[in-house]
Coordinates of C-alpha atoms and ligand atoms in Angstrom, one line a residue:
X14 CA -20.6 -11.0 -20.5
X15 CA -19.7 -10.5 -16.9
X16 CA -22.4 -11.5 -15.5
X17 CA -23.0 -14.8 -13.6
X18 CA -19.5 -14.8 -12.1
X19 CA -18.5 -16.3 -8.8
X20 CA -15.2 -15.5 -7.1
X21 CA -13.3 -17.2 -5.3
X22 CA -9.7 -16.2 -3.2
X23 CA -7.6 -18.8 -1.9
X24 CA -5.6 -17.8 1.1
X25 CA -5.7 -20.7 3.8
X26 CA -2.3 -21.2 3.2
X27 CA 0.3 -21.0 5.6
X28 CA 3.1 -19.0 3.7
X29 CA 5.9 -21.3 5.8
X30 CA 7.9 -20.0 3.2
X31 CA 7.7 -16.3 4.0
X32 CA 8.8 -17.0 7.7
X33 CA 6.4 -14.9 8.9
X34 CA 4.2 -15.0 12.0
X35 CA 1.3 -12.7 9.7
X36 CA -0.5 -14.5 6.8
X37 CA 1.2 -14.7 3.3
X38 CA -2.0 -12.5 1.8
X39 CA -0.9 -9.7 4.8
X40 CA 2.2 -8.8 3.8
X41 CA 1.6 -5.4 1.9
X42 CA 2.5 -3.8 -1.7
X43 CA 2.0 -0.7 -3.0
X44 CA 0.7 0.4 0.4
X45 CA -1.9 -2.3 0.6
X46 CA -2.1 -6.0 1.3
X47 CA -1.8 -8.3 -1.5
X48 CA -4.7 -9.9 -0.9
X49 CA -6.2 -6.5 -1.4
X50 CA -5.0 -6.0 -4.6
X51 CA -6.3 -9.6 -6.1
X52 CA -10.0 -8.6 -4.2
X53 CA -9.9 -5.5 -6.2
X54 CA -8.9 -6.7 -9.6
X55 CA -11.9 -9.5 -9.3
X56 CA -14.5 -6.7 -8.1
X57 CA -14.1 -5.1 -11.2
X58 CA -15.9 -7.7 -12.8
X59 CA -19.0 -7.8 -10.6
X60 CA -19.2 -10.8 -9.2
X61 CA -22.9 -12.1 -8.2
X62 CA -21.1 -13.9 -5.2
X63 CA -17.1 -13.7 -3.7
X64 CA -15.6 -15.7 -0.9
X65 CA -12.2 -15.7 0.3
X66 CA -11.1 -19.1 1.8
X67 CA -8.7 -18.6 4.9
X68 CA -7.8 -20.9 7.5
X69 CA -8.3 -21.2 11.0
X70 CA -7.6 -18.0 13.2
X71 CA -6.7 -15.4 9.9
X72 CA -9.3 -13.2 11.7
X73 CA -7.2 -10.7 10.3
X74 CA -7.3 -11.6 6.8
X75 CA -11.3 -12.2 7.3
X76 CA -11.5 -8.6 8.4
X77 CA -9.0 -7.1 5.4
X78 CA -11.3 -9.0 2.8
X79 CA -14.7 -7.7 4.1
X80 CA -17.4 -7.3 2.7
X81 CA -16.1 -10.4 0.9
X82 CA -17.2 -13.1 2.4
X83 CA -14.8 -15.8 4.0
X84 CA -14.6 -20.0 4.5
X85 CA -12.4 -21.5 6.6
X86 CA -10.4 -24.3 5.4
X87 CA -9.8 -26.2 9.0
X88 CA -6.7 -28.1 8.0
X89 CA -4.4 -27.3 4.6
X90 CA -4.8 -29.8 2.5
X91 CA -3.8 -28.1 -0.7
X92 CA -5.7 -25.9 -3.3
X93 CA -8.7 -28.7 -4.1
X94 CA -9.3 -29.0 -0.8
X95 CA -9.6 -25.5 -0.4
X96 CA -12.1 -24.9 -3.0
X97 CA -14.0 -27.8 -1.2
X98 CA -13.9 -25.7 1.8
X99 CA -16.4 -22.6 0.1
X100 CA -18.7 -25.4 -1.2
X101 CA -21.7 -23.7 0.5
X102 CA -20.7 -20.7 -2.0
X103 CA -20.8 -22.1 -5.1
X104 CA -22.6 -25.3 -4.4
X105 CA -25.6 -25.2 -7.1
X106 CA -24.5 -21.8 -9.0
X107 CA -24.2 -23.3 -12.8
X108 CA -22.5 -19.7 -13.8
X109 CA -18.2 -19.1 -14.2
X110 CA -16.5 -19.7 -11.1
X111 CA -13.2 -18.0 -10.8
X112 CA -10.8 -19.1 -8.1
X113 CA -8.1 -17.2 -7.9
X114 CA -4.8 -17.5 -5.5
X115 CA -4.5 -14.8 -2.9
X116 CA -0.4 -14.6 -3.4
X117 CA -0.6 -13.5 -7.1
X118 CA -1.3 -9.5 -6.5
X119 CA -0.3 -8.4 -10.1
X120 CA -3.4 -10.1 -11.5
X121 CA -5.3 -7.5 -13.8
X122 CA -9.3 -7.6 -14.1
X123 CA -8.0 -7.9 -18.1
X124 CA -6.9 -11.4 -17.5
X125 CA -9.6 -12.3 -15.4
X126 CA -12.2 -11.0 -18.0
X127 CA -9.7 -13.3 -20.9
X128 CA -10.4 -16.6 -18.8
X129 CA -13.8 -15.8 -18.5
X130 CA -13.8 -15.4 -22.2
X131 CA -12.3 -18.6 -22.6
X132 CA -14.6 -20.9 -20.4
X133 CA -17.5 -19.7 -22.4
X134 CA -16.1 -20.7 -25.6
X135 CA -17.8 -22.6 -28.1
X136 CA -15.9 -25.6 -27.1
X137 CA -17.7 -25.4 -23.6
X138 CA -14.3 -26.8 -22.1
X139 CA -15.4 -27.3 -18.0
X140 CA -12.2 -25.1 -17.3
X141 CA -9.5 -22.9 -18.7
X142 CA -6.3 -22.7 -16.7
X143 CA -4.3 -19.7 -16.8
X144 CA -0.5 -20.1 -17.9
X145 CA 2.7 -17.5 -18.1
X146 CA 6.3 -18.4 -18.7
X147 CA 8.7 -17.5 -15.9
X148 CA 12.0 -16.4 -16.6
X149 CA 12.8 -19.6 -13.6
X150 CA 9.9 -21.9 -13.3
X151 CA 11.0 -23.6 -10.7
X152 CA 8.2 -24.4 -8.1
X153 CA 5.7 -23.5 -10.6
X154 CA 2.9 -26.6 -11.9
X155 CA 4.2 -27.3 -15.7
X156 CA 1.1 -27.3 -18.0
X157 CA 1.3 -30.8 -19.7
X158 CA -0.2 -30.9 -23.6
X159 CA -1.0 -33.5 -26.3
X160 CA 1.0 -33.4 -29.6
X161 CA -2.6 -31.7 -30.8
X162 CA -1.5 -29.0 -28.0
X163 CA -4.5 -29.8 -25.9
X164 CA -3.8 -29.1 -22.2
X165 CA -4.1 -32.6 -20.5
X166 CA -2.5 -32.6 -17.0
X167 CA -0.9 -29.9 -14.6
X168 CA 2.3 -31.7 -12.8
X169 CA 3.3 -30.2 -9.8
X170 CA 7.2 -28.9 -9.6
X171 CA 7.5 -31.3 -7.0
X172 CA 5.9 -34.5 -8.8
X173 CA 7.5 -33.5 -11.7
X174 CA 9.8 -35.8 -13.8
X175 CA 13.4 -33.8 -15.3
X176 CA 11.7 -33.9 -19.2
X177 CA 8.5 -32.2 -18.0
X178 CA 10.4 -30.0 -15.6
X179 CA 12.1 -28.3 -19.1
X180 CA 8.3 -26.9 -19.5
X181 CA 8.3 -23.4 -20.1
X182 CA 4.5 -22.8 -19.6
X183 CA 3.6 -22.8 -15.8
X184 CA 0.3 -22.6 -14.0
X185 CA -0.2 -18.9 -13.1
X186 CA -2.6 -20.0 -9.8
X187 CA -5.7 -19.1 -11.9
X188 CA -8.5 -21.0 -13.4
X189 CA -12.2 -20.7 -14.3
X190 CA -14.8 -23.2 -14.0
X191 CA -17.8 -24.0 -15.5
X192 CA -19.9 -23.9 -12.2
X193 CA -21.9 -27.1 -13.3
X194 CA -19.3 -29.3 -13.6
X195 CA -17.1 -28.0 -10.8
X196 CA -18.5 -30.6 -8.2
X197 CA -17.4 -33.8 -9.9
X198 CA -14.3 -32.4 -10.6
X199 CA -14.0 -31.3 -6.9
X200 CA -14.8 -34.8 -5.9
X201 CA -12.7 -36.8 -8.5
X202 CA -9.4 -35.3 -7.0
X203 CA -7.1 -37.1 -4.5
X204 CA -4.2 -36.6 -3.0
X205 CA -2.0 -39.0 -3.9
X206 CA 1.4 -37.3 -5.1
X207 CA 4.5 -36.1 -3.2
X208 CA 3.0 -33.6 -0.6
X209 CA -0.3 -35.6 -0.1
X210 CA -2.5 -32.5 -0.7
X211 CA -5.5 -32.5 -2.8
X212 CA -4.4 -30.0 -5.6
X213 CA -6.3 -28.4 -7.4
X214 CA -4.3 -28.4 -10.6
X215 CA -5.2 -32.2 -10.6
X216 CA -8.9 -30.8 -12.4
X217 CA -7.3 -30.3 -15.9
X218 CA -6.6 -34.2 -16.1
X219 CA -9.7 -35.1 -14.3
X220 CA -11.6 -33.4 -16.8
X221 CA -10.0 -35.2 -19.7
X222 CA -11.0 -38.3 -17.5
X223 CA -14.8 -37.1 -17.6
X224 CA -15.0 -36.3 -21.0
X225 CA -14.6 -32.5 -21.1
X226 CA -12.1 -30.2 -22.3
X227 CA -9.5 -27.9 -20.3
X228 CA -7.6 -25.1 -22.4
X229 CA -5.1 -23.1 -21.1
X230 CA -5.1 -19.0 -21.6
X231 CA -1.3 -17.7 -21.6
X232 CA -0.9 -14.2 -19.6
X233 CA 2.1 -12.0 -19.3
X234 CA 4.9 -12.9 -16.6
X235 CA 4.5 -9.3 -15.0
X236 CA 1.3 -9.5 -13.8
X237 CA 1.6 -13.4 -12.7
X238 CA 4.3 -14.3 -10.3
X239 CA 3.7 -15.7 -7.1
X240 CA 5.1 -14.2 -4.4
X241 CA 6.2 -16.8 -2.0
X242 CA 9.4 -15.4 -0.4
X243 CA 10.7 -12.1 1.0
X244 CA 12.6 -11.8 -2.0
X245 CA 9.9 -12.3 -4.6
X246 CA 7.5 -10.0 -2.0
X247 CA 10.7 -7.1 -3.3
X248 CA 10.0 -8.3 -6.7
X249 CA 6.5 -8.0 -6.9
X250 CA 6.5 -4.3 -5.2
X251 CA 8.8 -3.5 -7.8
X252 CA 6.6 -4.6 -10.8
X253 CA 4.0 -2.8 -9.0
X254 CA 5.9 0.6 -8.4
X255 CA 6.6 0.6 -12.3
X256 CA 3.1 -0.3 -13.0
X257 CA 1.5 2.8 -11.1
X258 CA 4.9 5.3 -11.9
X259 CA 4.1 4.8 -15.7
X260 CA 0.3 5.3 -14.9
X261 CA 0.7 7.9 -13.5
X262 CA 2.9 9.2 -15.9
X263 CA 0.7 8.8 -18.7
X264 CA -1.9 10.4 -16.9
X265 CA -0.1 13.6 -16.9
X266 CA 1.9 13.9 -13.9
X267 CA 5.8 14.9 -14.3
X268 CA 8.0 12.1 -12.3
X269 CA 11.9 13.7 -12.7
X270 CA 13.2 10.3 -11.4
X271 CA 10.3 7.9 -11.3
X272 CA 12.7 5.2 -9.8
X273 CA 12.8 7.0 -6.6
X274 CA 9.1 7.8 -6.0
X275 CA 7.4 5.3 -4.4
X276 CA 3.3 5.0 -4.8
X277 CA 0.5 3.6 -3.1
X278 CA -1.9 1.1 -4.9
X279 CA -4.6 4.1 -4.3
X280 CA -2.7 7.3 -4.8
X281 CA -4.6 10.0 -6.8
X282 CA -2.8 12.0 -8.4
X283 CA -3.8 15.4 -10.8
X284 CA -2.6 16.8 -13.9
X285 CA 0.7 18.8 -14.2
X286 CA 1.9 17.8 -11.2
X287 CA 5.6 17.3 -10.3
X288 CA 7.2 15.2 -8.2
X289 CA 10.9 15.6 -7.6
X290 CA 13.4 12.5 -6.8
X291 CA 12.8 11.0 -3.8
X292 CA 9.3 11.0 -2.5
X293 CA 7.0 8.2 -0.9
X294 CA 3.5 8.0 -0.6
X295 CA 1.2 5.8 1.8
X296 CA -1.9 4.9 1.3
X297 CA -5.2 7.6 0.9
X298 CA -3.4 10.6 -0.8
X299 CA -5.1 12.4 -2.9
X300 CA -3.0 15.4 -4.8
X301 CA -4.9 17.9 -7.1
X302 CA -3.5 19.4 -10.1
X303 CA -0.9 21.8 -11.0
X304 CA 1.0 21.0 -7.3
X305 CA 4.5 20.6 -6.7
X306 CA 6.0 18.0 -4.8
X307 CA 10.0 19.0 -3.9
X308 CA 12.3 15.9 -2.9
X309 CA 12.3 13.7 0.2
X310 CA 8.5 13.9 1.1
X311 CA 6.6 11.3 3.0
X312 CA 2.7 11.9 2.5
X313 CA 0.3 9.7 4.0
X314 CA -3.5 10.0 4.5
X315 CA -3.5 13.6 3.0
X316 CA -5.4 15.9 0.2
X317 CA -3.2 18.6 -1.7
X318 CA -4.9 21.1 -3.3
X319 CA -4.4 22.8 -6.3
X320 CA -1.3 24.5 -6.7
X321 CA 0.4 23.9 -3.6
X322 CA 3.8 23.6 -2.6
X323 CA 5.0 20.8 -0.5
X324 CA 8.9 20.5 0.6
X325 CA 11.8 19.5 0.6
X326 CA 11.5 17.3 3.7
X327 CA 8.0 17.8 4.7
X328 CA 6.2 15.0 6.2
X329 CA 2.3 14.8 5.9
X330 CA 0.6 12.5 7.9
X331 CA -3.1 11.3 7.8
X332 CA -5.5 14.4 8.2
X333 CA -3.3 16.7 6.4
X334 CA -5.6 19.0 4.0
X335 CA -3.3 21.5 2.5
X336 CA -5.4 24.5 1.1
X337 CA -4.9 26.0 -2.6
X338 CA -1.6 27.7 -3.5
X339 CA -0.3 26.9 0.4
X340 CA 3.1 25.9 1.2
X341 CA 4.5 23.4 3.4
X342 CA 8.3 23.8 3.6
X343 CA 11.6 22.0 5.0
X344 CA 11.1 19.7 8.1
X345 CA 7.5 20.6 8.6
X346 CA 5.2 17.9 9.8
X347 CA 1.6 17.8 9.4
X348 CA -0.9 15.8 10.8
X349 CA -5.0 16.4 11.1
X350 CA -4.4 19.8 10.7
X351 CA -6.2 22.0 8.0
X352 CA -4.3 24.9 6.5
X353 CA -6.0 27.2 4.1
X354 CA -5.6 28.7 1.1
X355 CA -2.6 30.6 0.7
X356 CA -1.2 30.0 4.0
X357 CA 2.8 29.1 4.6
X358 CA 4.9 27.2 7.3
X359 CA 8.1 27.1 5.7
X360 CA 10.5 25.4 8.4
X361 CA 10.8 23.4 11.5
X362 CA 7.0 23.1 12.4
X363 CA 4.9 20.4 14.1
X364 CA 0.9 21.1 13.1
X365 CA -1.3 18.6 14.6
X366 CA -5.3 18.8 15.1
X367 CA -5.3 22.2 14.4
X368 CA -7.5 24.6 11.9
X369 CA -5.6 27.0 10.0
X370 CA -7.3 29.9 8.1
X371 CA -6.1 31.5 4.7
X372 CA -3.0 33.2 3.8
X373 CA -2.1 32.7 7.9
X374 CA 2.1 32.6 8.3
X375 CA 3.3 30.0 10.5
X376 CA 6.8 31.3 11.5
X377 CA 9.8 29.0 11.8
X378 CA 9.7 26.9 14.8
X379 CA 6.0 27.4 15.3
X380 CA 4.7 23.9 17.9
X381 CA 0.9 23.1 18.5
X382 CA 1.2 21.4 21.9
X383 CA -1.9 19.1 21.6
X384 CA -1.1 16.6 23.5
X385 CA -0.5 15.9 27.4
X386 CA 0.1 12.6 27.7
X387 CA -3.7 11.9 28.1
X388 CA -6.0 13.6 25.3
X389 CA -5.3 15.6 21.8
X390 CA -6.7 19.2 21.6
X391 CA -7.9 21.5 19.2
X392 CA -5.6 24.9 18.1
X393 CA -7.3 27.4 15.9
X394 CA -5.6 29.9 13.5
X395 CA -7.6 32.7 11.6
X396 CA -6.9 34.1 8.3
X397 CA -3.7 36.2 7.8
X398 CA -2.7 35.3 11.2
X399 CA 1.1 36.0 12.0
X400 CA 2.6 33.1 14.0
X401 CA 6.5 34.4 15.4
X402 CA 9.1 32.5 15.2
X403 CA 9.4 29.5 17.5
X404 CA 5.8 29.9 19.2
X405 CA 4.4 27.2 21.4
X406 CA 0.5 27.2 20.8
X407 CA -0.9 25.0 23.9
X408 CA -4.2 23.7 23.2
X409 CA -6.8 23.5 23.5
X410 CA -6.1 27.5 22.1
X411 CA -7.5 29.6 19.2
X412 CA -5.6 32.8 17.7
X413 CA -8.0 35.2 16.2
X414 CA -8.1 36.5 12.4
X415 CA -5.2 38.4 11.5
X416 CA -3.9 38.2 15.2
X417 CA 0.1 38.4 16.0
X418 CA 1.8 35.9 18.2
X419 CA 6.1 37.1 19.4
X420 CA 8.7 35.7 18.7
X421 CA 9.2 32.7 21.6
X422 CA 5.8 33.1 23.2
X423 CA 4.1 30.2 24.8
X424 CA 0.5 30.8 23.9
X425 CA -1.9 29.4 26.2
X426 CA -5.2 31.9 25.9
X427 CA -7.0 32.8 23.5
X428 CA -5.4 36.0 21.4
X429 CA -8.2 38.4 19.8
X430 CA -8.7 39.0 16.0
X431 CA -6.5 41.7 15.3
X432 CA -3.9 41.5 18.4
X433 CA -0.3 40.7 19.5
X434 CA 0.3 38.4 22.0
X435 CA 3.8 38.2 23.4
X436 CA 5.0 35.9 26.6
X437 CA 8.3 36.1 27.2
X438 CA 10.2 38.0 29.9
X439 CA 11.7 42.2 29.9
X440 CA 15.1 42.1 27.7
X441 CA 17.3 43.4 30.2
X442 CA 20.6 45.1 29.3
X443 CA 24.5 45.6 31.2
X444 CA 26.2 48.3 29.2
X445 CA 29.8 46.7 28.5
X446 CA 29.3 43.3 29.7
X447 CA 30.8 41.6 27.3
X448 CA 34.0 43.5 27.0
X449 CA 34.9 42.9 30.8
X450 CA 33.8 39.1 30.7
X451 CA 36.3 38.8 27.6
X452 CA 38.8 40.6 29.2
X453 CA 39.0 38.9 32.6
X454 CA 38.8 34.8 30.6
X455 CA 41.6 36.2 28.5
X456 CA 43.7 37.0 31.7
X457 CA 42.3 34.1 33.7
X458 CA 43.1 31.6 30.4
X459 CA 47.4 33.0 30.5
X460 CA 47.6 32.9 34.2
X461 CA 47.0 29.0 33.8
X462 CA 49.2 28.5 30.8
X463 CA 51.7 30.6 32.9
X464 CA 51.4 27.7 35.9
X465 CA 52.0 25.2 33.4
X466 CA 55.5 26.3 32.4
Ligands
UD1_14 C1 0.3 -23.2 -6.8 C2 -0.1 -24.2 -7.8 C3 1.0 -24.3 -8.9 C4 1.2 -22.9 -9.5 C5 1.4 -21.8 -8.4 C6 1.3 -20.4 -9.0 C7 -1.4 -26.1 -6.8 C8 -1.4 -27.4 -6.3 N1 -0.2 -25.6 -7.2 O1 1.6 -23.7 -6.2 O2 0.6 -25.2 -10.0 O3 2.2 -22.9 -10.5 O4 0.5 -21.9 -7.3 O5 1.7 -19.5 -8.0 O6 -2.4 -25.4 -6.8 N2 -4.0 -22.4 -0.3 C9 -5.1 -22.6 0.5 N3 -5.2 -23.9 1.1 C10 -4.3 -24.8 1.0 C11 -3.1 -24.6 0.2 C12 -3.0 -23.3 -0.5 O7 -5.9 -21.8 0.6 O8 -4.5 -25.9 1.6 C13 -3.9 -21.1 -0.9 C14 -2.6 -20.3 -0.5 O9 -2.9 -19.4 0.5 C15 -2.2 -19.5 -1.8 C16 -2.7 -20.4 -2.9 O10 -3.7 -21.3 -2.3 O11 -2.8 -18.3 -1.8 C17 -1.6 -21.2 -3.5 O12 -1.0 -22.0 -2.6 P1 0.6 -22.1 -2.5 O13 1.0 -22.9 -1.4 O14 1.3 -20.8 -2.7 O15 0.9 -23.0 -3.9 P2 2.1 -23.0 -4.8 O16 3.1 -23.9 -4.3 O17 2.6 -21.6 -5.0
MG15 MG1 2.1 -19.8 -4.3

């Protein structure tokens, strides 16, 4: 049943109302842009051919939507126009064209397959129209039906008289087309209403014109707002946060405040994990099962393996593979570094483009130098290596298997399996010191108080 299916995005517009110098579609959720999230939602239902319409100079919204393929819609003249605009995509394809808008990220494949359903009714209406009942419809299209409760018009908020404004039932920003009679509906619509753009929305009462049928397919108001403003952008991540907390949730993953832990649309997360208050996730983690996440982590661009420990505070940045049963502890940031099983930097560290062995102990304090200003380098660390306290490891460096380092040392050459290196200067020691430098302040200290008086 899903086969024959041609997508199409919508995402020439300008987004004025955003205020943004990026395109609407940019502007990210859960991690990715929204335009993402609508491109994946319609990939689940295998489209034989998928375009996203953008307008002049969104190179970057061309490049986000590859391998999609994009149109460009030279000037905006509304929705129609914009479904005009991919006309060498769907031009002559007599299967279910989709056209979907590129600011309604919630959109699940589950609608999508429900208005394919309903184009291929028996009643081989030439679309269906996708409607949802906002708690404010305000700027919303208000689906217009017949006392029969035929769908016959869409009117625009802005063309809208006050009786039809009292419409609950709002066009979501999603319809499907009967591919063969798309093109006289394309043609048939004009622009004359209160903005002077072609809209698409005008098809439903075109349709009636031509003869043909239009129902309307009513979704759920979470998974249809339009996000047209900063503030509805906030709304939408919301919906979306509570969406993948409970998903994950019921996947088996312990959340002891899911209101505070922020996901990514792609975060992959195991079984029996637990995530304490307080934790954000970027995009391309992967966490295995049975590992515990303590409060106020930021992970990004990392794999956890099984069983590992991770926090309070730690940061993990993209790179960051952190072995089986490892720990990564307070203020400790990670980033392209491997650490293998077993192994532990508790506090204070910065590990960047290094190799860490198994069951290694990276002491508090412990910095890989890899950069000078110029190039990053590589610092390897063997199994059951000992890193003391507060180390500098300047690399390019490599400390052997099961190799010390002291306490303070700035390592710059290669340390041996099995060795301590130590760089730091002779401890030297003045017997009494201390006593005499405390007694001469405390008589220096009441000869001034004594000049005072
Ligand atoms: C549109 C619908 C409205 C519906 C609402 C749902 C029309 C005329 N109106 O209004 O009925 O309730 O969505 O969210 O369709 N776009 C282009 N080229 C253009 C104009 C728009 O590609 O010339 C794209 C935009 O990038 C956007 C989508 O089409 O992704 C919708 O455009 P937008 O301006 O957001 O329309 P709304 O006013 O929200
Ligand atoms: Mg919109």
């Amino acid at each position: 049943m899903t086969t024959d299916i041609l997508c199409l995005v919508l995402a020439a517009g300008k987004g004025t109302r955003m205020r943004s110098d990026r395109p609407k579609v940019m502007h990210p959720i859960a991690g990715w842009p929204m335009l993402a999230h609508v491109l994946a939602a319609a990939d689940r239902l295998q489209p034989v051919a998928r375009a996203v319409v953008v307008g002049p100079g969104m190179e970057a919204v061309s490049k986000a939507a590859a391998p999609w393929t994009t149109a460009i819609q030279h000037r905006q003249a509304g929705t129609a126009d914009a479904v005009n605009a991919a006309r060498d995509v769907w031009a002559g394809f007599s299967g279910t064209v989709l056209v979907i808008y590129g600011d309604t990220p919630l959109l699940t494949t589950d609608t999508l397959r429900a208005m394919v359903e309903a184009i291929r009714s028996s009643t081989g209406p030439a679309l269906a129209v996708l409607g949802f009942r906002p708690a404010d419809p305000t700027g919303y299209g208000r689906l217009i039906e017949d006392p029969a409760g035929r769908l016959t018009a869409i009117v625009e908020h802005a063309d809208a008289d006050e009786a039809q404004r009292q419409i609950g039932l709002c066009n979501a920003g999603m319809m499907a087309f009967d591919g063969q009679r798309l093109p006289d509906l394309i043609d048939a619509i004009g622009n004359d209403n209160a903005k002077r753009e072609f809209y698409l929305t005008d098809a439903v009462a075109v349709a009636r014109s031509q003869g043909h049928a239009a129902v309307a397919v009513e979704g759920s108001v979470d998974e249809l707002m339009g996000i047209n403003t900063r503030a509805e952008l906030a709304a939408a991540e919301a919906a979306m946060q509570r969406r993948l907390r409970d998903r994950a949730m019921a996947e088996g993953v312990t959340l002891v405040d899911p209101a505070t832990v922020y996901f990514a649309a792609d975060t992959v997360i195991g079984r029996d994990v637990t995530i304490a208050p307080h934790v954000v996730f970027g995009p391309d983690v992967t966490v295995e099962d049975e590992v515990d996440i303590q409060s106020f982590c930021h992970i990004t661009g990392a794999v956890v393996r099984r069983g590992a420990i991770v926090g309070p505070f730690a940061r993990l940045r993209p790179g960051a593979d952190i072995g089986p049963e490892a720990h990564i502890g307070n203020f400790v940031e990670v980033k392209n570094t491997t650490i293998g099983a077993g192994s532990k930097a508790n506090h204070l560290s910065y590990l960047g483009d290094a190799r860490i062995g198994a069951r290694a102990n990276i002491g508090a304090g412990t910095i890989t130098c890899n950069y000078d200003g110029f190039l990053k380098y590589l610092t390897e660390i063997g199994d059951e290596a000992f890193i003391g306290s507060n180390t500098s490891l300047v690399a390019p460096v490599k400390v052997g298997d099961r190799a010390n380092t002291g306490a303070g040392s700035v390592i710059t050459q290669a340390v041996a399996d099995d060795a301590l290196a130590v760089e730091r200067s002779q401890q030297t020691e003045r017997a009494g010191w201390a006593k005499a430098f405390r007694a001469r302040k405390a008589a220096e200290k009441a000869e001034r108080a004594r000049d005072k008086t």
